[in-house]
PDB file of C-alpha atoms in Angstrom:
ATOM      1  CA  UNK A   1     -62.625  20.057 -31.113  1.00  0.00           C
ATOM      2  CA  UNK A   2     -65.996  20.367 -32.672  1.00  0.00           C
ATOM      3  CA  UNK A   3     -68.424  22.513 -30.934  1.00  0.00           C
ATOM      4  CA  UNK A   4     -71.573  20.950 -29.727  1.00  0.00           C
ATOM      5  CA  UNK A   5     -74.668  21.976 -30.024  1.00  0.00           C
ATOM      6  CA  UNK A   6     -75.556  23.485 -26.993  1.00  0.00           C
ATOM      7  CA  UNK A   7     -72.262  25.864 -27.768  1.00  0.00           C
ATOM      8  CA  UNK A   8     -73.179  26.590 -31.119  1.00  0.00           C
ATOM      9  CA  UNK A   9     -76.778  27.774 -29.726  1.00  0.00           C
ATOM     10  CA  UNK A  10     -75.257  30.061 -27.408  1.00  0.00           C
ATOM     11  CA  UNK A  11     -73.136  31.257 -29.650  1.00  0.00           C
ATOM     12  CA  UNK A  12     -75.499  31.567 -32.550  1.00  0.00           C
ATOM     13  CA  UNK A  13     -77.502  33.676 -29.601  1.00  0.00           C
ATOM     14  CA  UNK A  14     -75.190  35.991 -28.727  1.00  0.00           C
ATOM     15  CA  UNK A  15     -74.705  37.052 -31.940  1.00  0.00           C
ATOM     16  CA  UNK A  16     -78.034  37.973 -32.705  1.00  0.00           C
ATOM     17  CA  UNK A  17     -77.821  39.616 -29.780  1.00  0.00           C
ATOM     18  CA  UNK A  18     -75.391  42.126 -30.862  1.00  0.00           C
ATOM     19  CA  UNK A  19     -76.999  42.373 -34.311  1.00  0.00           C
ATOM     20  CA  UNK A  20     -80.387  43.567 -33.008  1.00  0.00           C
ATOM     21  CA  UNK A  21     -78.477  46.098 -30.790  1.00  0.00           C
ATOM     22  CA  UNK A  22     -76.559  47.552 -34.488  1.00  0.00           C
ATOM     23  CA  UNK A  23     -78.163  50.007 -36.873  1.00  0.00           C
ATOM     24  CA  UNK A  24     -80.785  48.508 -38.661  1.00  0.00           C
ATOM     25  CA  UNK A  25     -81.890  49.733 -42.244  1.00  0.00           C
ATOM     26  CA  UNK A  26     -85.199  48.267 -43.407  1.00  0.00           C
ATOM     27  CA  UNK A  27     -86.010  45.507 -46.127  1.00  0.00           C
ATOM     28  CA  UNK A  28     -87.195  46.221 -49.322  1.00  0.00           C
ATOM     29  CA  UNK A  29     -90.573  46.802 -50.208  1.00  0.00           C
ATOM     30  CA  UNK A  30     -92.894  44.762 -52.551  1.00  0.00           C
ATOM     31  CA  UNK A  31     -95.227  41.768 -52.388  1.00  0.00           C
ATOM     32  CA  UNK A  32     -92.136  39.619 -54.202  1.00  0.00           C
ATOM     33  CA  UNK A  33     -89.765  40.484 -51.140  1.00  0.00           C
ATOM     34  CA  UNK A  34     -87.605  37.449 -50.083  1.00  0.00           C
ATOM     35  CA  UNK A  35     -88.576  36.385 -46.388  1.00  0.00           C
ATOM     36  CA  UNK A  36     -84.483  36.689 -45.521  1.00  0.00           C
ATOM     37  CA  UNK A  37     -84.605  40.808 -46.532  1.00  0.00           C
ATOM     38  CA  UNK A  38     -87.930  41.347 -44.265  1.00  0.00           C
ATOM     39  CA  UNK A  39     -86.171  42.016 -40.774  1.00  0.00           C
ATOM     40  CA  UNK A  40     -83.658  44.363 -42.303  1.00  0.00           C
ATOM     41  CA  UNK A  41     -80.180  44.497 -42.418  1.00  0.00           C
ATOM     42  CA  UNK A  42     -77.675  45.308 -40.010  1.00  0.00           C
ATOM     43  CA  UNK A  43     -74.468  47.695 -40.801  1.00  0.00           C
ATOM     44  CA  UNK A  44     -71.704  46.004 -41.405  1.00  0.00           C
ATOM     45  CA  UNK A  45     -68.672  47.988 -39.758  1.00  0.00           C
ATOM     46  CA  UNK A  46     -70.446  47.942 -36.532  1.00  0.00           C
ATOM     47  CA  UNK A  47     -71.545  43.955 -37.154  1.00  0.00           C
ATOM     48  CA  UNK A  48     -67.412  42.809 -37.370  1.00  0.00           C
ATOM     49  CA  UNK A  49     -66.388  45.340 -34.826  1.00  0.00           C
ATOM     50  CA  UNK A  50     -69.428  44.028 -32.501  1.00  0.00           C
ATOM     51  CA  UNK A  51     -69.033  40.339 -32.613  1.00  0.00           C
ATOM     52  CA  UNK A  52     -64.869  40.112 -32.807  1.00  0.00           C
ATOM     53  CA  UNK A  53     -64.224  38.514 -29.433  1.00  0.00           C
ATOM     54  CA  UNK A  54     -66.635  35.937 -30.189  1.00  0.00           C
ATOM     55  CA  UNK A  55     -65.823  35.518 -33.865  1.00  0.00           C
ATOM     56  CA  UNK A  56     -63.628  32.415 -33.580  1.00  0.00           C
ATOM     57  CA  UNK A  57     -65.741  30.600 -31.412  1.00  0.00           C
ATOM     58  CA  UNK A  58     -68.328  30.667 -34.395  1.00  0.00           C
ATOM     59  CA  UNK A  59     -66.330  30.761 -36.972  1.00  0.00           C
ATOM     60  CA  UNK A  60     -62.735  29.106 -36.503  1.00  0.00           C
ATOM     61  CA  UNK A  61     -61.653  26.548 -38.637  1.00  0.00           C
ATOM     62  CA  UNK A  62     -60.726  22.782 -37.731  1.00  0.00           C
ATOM     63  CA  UNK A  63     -56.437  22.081 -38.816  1.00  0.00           C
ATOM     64  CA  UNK A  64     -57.768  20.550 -41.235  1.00  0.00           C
ATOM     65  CA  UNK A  65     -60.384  22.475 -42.928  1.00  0.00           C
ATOM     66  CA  UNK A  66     -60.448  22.298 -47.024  1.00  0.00           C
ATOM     67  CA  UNK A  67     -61.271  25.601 -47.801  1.00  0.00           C
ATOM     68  CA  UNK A  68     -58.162  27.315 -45.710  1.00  0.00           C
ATOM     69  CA  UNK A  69     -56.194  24.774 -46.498  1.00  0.00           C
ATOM     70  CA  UNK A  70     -56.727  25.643 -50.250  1.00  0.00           C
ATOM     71  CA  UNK A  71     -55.916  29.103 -49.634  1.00  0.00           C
ATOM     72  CA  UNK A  72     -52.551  28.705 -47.686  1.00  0.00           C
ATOM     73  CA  UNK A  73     -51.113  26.113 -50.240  1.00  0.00           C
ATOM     74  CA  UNK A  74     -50.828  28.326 -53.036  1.00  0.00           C
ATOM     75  CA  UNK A  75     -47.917  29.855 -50.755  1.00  0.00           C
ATOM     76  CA  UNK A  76     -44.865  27.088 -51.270  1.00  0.00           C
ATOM     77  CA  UNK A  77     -42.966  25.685 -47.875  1.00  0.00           C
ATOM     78  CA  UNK A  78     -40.739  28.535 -46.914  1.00  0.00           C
ATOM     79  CA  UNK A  79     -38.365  29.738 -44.468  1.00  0.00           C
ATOM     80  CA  UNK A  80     -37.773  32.810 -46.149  1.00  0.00           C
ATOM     81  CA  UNK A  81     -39.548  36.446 -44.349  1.00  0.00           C
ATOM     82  CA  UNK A  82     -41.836  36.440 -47.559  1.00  0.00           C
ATOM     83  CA  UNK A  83     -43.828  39.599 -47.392  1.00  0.00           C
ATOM     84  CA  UNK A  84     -47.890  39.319 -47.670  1.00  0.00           C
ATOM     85  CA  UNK A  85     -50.403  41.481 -47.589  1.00  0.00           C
ATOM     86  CA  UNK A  86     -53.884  40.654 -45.943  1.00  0.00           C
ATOM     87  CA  UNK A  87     -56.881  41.732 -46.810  1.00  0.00           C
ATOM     88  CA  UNK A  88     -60.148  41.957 -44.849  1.00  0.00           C
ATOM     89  CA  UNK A  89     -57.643  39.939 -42.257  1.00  0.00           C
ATOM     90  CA  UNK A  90     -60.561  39.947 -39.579  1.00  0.00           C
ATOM     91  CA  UNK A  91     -59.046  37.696 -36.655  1.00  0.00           C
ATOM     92  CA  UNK A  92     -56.179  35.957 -39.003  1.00  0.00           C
ATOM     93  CA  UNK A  93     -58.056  32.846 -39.019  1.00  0.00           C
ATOM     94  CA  UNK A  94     -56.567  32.517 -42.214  1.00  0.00           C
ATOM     95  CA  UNK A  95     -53.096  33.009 -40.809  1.00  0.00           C
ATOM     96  CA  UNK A  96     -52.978  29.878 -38.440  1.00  0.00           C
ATOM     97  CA  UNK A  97     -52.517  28.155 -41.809  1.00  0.00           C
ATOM     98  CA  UNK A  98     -50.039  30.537 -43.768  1.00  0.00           C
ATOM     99  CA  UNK A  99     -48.139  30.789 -40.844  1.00  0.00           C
ATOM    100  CA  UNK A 100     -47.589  26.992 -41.311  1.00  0.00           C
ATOM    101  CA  UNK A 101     -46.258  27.044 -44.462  1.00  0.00           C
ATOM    102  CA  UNK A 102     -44.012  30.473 -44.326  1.00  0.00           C
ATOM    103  CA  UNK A 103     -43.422  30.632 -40.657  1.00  0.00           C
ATOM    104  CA  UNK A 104     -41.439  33.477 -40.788  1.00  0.00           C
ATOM    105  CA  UNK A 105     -43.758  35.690 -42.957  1.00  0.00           C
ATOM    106  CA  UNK A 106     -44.385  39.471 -42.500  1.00  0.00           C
ATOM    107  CA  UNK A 107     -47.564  40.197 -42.449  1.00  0.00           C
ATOM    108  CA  UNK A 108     -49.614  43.543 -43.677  1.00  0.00           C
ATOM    109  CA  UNK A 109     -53.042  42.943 -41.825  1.00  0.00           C
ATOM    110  CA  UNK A 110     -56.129  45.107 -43.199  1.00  0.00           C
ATOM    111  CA  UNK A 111     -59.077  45.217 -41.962  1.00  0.00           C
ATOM    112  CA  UNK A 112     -62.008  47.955 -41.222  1.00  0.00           C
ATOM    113  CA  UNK A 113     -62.666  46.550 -37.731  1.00  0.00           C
ATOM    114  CA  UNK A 114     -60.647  47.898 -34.923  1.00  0.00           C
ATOM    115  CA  UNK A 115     -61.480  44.926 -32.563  1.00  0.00           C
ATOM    116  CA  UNK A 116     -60.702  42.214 -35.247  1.00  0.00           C
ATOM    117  CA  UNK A 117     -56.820  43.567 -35.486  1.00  0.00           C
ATOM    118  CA  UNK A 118     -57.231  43.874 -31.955  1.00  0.00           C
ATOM    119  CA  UNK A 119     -57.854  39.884 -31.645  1.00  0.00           C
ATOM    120  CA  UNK A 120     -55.634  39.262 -34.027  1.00  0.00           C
ATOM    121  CA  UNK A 121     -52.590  40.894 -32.728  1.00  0.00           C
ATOM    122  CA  UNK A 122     -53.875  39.287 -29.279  1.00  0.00           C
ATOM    123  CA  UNK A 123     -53.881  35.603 -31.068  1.00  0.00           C
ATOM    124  CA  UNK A 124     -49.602  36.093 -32.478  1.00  0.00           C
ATOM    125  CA  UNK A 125     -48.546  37.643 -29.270  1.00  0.00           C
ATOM    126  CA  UNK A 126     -45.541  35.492 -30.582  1.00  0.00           C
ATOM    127  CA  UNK A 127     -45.422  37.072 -34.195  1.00  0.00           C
ATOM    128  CA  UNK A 128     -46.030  40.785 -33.184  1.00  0.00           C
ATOM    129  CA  UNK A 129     -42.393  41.629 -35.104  1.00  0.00           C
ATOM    130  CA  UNK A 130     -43.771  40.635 -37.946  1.00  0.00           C
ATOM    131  CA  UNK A 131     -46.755  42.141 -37.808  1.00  0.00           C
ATOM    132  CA  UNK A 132     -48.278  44.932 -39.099  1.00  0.00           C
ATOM    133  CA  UNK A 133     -51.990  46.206 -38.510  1.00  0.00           C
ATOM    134  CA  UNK A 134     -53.600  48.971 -40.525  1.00  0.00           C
ATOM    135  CA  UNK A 135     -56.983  50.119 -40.301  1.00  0.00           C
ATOM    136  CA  UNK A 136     -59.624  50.996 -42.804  1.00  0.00           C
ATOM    137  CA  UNK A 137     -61.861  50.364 -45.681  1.00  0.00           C
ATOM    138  CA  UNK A 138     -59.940  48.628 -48.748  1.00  0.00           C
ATOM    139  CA  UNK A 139     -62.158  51.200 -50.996  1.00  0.00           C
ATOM    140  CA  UNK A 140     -59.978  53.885 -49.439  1.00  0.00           C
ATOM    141  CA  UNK A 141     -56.739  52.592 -48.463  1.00  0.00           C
ATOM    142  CA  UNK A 142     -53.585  52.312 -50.354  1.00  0.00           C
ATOM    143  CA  UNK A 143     -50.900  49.630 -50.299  1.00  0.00           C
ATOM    144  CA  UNK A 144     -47.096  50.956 -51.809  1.00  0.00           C
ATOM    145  CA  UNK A 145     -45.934  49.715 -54.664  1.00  0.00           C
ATOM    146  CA  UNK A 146     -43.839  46.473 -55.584  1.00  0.00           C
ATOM    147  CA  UNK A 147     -44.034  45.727 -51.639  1.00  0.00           C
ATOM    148  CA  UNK A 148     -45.023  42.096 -51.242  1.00  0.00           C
ATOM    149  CA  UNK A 149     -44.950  38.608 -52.459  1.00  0.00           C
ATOM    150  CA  UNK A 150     -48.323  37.420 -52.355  1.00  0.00           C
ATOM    151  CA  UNK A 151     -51.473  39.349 -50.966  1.00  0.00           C
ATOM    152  CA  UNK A 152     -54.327  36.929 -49.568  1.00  0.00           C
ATOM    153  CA  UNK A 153     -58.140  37.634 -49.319  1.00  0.00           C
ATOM    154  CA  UNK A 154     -60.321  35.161 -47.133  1.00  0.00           C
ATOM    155  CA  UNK A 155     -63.938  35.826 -46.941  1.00  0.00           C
ATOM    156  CA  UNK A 156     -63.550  39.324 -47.424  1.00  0.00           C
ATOM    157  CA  UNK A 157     -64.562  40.926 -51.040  1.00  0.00           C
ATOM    158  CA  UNK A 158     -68.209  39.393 -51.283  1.00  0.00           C
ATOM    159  CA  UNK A 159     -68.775  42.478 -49.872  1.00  0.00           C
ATOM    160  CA  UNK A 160     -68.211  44.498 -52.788  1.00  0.00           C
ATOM    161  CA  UNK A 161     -69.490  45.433 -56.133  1.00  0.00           C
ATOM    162  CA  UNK A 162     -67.704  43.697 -58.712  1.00  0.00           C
ATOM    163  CA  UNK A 163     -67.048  47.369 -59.999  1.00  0.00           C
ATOM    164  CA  UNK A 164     -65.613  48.251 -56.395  1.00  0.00           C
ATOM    165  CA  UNK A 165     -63.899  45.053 -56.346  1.00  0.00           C
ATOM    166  CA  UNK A 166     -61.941  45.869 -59.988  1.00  0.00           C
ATOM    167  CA  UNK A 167     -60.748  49.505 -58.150  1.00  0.00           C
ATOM    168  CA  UNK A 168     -59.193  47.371 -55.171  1.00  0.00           C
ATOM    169  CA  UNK A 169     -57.986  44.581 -57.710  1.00  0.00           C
ATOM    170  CA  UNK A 170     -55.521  47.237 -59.026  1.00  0.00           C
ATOM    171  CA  UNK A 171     -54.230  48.724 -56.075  1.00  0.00           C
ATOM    172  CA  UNK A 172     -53.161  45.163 -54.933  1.00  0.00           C
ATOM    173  CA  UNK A 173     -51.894  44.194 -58.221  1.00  0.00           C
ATOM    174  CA  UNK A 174     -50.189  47.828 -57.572  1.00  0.00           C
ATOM    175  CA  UNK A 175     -48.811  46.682 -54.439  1.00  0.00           C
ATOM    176  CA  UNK A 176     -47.147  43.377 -55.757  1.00  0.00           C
ATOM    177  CA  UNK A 177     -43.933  42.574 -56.995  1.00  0.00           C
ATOM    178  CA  UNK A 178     -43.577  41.785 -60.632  1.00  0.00           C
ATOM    179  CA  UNK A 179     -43.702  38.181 -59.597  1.00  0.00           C
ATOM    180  CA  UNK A 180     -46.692  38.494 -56.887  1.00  0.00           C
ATOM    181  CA  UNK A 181     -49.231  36.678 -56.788  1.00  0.00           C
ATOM    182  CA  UNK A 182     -53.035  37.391 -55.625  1.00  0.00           C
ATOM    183  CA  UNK A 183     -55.084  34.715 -53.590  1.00  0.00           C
ATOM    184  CA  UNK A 184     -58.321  35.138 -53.279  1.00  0.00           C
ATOM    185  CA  UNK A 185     -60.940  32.513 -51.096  1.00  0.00           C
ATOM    186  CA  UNK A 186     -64.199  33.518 -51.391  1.00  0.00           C
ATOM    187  CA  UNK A 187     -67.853  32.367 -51.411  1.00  0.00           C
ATOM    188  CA  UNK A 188     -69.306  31.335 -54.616  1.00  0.00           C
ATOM    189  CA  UNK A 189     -72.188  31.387 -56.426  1.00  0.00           C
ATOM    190  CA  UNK A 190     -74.136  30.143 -59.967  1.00  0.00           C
ATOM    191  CA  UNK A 191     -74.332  32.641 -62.606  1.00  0.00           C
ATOM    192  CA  UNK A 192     -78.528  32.289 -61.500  1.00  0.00           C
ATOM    193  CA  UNK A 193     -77.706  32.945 -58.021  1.00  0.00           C
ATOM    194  CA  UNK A 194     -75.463  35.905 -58.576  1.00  0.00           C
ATOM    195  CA  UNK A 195     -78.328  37.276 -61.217  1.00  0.00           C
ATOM    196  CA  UNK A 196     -80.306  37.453 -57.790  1.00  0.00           C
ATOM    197  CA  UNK A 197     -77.978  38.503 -55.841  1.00  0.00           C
ATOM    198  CA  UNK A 198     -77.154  41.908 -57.880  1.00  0.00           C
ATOM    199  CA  UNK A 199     -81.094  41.987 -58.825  1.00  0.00           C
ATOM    200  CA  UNK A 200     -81.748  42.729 -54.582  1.00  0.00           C
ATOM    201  CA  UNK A 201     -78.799  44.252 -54.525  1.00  0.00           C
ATOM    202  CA  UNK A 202     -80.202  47.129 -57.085  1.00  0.00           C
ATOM    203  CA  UNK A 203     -83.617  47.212 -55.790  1.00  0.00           C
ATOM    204  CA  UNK A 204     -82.309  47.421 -52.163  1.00  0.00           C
ATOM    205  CA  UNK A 205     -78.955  47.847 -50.957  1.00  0.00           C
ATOM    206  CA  UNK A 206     -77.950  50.477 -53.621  1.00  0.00           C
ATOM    207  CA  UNK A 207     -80.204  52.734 -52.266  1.00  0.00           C
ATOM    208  CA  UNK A 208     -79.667  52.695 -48.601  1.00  0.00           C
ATOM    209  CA  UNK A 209     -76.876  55.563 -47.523  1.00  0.00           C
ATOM    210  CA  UNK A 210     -73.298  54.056 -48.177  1.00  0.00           C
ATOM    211  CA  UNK A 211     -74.804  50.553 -50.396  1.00  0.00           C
ATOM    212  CA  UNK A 212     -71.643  51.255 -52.617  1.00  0.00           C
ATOM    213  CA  UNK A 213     -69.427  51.013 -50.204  1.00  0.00           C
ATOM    214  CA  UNK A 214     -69.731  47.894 -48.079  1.00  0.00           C
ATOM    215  CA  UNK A 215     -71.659  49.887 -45.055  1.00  0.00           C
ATOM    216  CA  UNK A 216     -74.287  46.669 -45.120  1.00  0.00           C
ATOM    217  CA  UNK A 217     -74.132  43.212 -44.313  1.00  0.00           C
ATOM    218  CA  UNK A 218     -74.762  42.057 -47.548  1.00  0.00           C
ATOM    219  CA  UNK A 219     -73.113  39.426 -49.373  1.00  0.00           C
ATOM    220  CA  UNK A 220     -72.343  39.839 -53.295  1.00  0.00           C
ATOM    221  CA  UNK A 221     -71.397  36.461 -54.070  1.00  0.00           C
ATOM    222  CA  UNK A 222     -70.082  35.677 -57.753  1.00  0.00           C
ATOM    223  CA  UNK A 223     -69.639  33.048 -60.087  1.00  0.00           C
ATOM    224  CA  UNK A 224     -66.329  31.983 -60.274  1.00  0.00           C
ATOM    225  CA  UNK A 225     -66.527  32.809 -64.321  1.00  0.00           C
ATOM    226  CA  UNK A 226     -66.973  36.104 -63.332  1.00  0.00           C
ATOM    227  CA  UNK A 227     -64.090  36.445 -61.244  1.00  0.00           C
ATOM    228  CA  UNK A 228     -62.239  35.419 -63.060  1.00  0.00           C
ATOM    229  CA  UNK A 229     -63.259  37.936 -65.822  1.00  0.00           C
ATOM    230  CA  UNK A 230     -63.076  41.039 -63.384  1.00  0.00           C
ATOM    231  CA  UNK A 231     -59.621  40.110 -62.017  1.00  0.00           C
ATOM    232  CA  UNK A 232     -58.650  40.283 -65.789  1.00  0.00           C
ATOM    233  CA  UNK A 233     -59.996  43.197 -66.114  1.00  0.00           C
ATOM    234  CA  UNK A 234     -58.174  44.728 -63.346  1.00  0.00           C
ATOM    235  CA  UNK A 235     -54.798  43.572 -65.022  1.00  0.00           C
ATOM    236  CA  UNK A 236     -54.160  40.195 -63.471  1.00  0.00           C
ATOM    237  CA  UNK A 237     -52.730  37.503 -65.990  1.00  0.00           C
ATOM    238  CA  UNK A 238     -53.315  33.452 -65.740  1.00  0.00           C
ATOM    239  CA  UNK A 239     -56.310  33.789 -62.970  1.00  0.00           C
ATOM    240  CA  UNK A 240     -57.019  30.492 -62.327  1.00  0.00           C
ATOM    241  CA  UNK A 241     -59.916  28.649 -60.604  1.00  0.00           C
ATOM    242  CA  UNK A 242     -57.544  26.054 -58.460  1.00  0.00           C
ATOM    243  CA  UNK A 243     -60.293  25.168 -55.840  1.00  0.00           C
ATOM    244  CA  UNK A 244     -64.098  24.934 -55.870  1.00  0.00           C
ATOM    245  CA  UNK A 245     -66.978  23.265 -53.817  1.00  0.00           C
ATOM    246  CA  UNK A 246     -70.422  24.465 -54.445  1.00  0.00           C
ATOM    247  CA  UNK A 247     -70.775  25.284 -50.526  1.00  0.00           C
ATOM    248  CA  UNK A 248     -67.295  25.946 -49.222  1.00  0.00           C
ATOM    249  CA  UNK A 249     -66.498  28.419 -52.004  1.00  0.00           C
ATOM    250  CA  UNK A 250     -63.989  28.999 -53.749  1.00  0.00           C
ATOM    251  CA  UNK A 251     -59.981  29.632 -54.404  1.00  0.00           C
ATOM    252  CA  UNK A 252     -58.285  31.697 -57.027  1.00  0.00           C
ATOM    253  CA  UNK A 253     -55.014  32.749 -57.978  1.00  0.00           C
ATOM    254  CA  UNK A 254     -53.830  35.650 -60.409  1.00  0.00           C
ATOM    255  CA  UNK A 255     -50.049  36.157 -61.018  1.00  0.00           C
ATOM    256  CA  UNK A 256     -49.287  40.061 -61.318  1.00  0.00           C
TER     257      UNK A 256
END
């Protein structure tokens, strides 16, 4: 049911809560400054690993919510033990709606956050066999080769440098089967907007200790023309754009 707003305050509370209690690296400096980079910005590994136990009850999706709906149908009906590979899995919301369609899936959940797989393997007590968590960083981890049928991203890789994002492009594509296929649901952005966001990114972010490797909670949000241009570039073939809304983001799909 859809929380009210007394919830969502509380919620919304809490959070910031945690956030003010996280390491904090200043804003920018400048007259220019945008008003959203003045209070700082809080790591990121400690943010996700903070706020998992509540992270559903802010950000868990309705049955039938567009955007993760978009993202699970590019996985046909199946009964088959498909193998998938999840990255930046966080608390699986994404996997209340694969599960759906490929009930019997195993699962390779990623994700940097110790308390997220934690959640998650609490959430599919009744899929624990197939199941498997791994923690750490997607700039540093490795994935096999050949190993699954389709690898999923929800949410997850605005947190990278399109650069970055290219390196972990083709250790997935690495990881698939010669006919895998890479699913990607992301935020969006105009070619303007992402001009901005890499402009604050450069004058800020780069230079704080670990800004090229996701340690802040800063969102690199892309057109979906460039996307599809860097998962080219890391070796995909016919990326395609199959679902967009300017404020729900956005879903693509690259066959190995």
């Amino acid at each position: 049911m859809p929380k009210d707003e007394h919830q969502m305050q509380v919620i919304n509370d809490e959070f910031l809560r945690r956030a003010a209690q996280l390491q904090i690296a200043p804003g920018p400096v400048g007259d220019d400054v945008p008003e959203w980079t003045t209070d700082g910005i809080e790591e990121l590994p400690g943010f996700f690993n903070s706020t998992a136990d509540i992270w559903d009850q802010k950000f868990g999706a309705e049955p039938d919510d567009p955007f993760y709906q978009a993202v699970a149908l590019q996985i046909p009906q199946t009964e088959a033990p498909i193998d998938i590979l999840d990255l930046g899995c966080g608390t699986g919301i994404q996997l209340e709606f694969v599960f759906k369609r490929a009930p019997n899936a195993k699962v390779t959940a990623v994700d940097r956050a110790p308390n997220m797989l934690k959640q998650l393997h609490a959430k599919f007590a009744n899929k624990t066999e197939q199941l498997k968590l791994q923690q750490g960083s997607l700039l540093e981890l490795t994935f096999g080769c050949h190993a699954y049928d389709y690898a999923i991203s929800t949410l997850t890789m605005h947190h990278f440098l399109p650069e970055k994002k290219v390196a972990i492009y083709k250790e997935v594509r690495k990881a698939l089967r010669t006919t895998g296929v890479y699913i990607e649901g992301d935020q969006t952005n105009t070619v303007k907007g992402e001009k901005s966001t890499l402009y604050w990114y450069n004058r800020w972010i780069a230079k704080l200790p670990g800004g090229d490797s996701a340690e802040w909670n800063y969102d690199i949000t892309l057109s979906p023309e460039t996307q599809v241009r860097i998962l080219q570039e890391a070796g995909f073939s016919e990326v395609q754009l199959t679902w967009h809304h300017p404020t729900e983001g956005a879903v693509h799909v690259a066959k190995y």
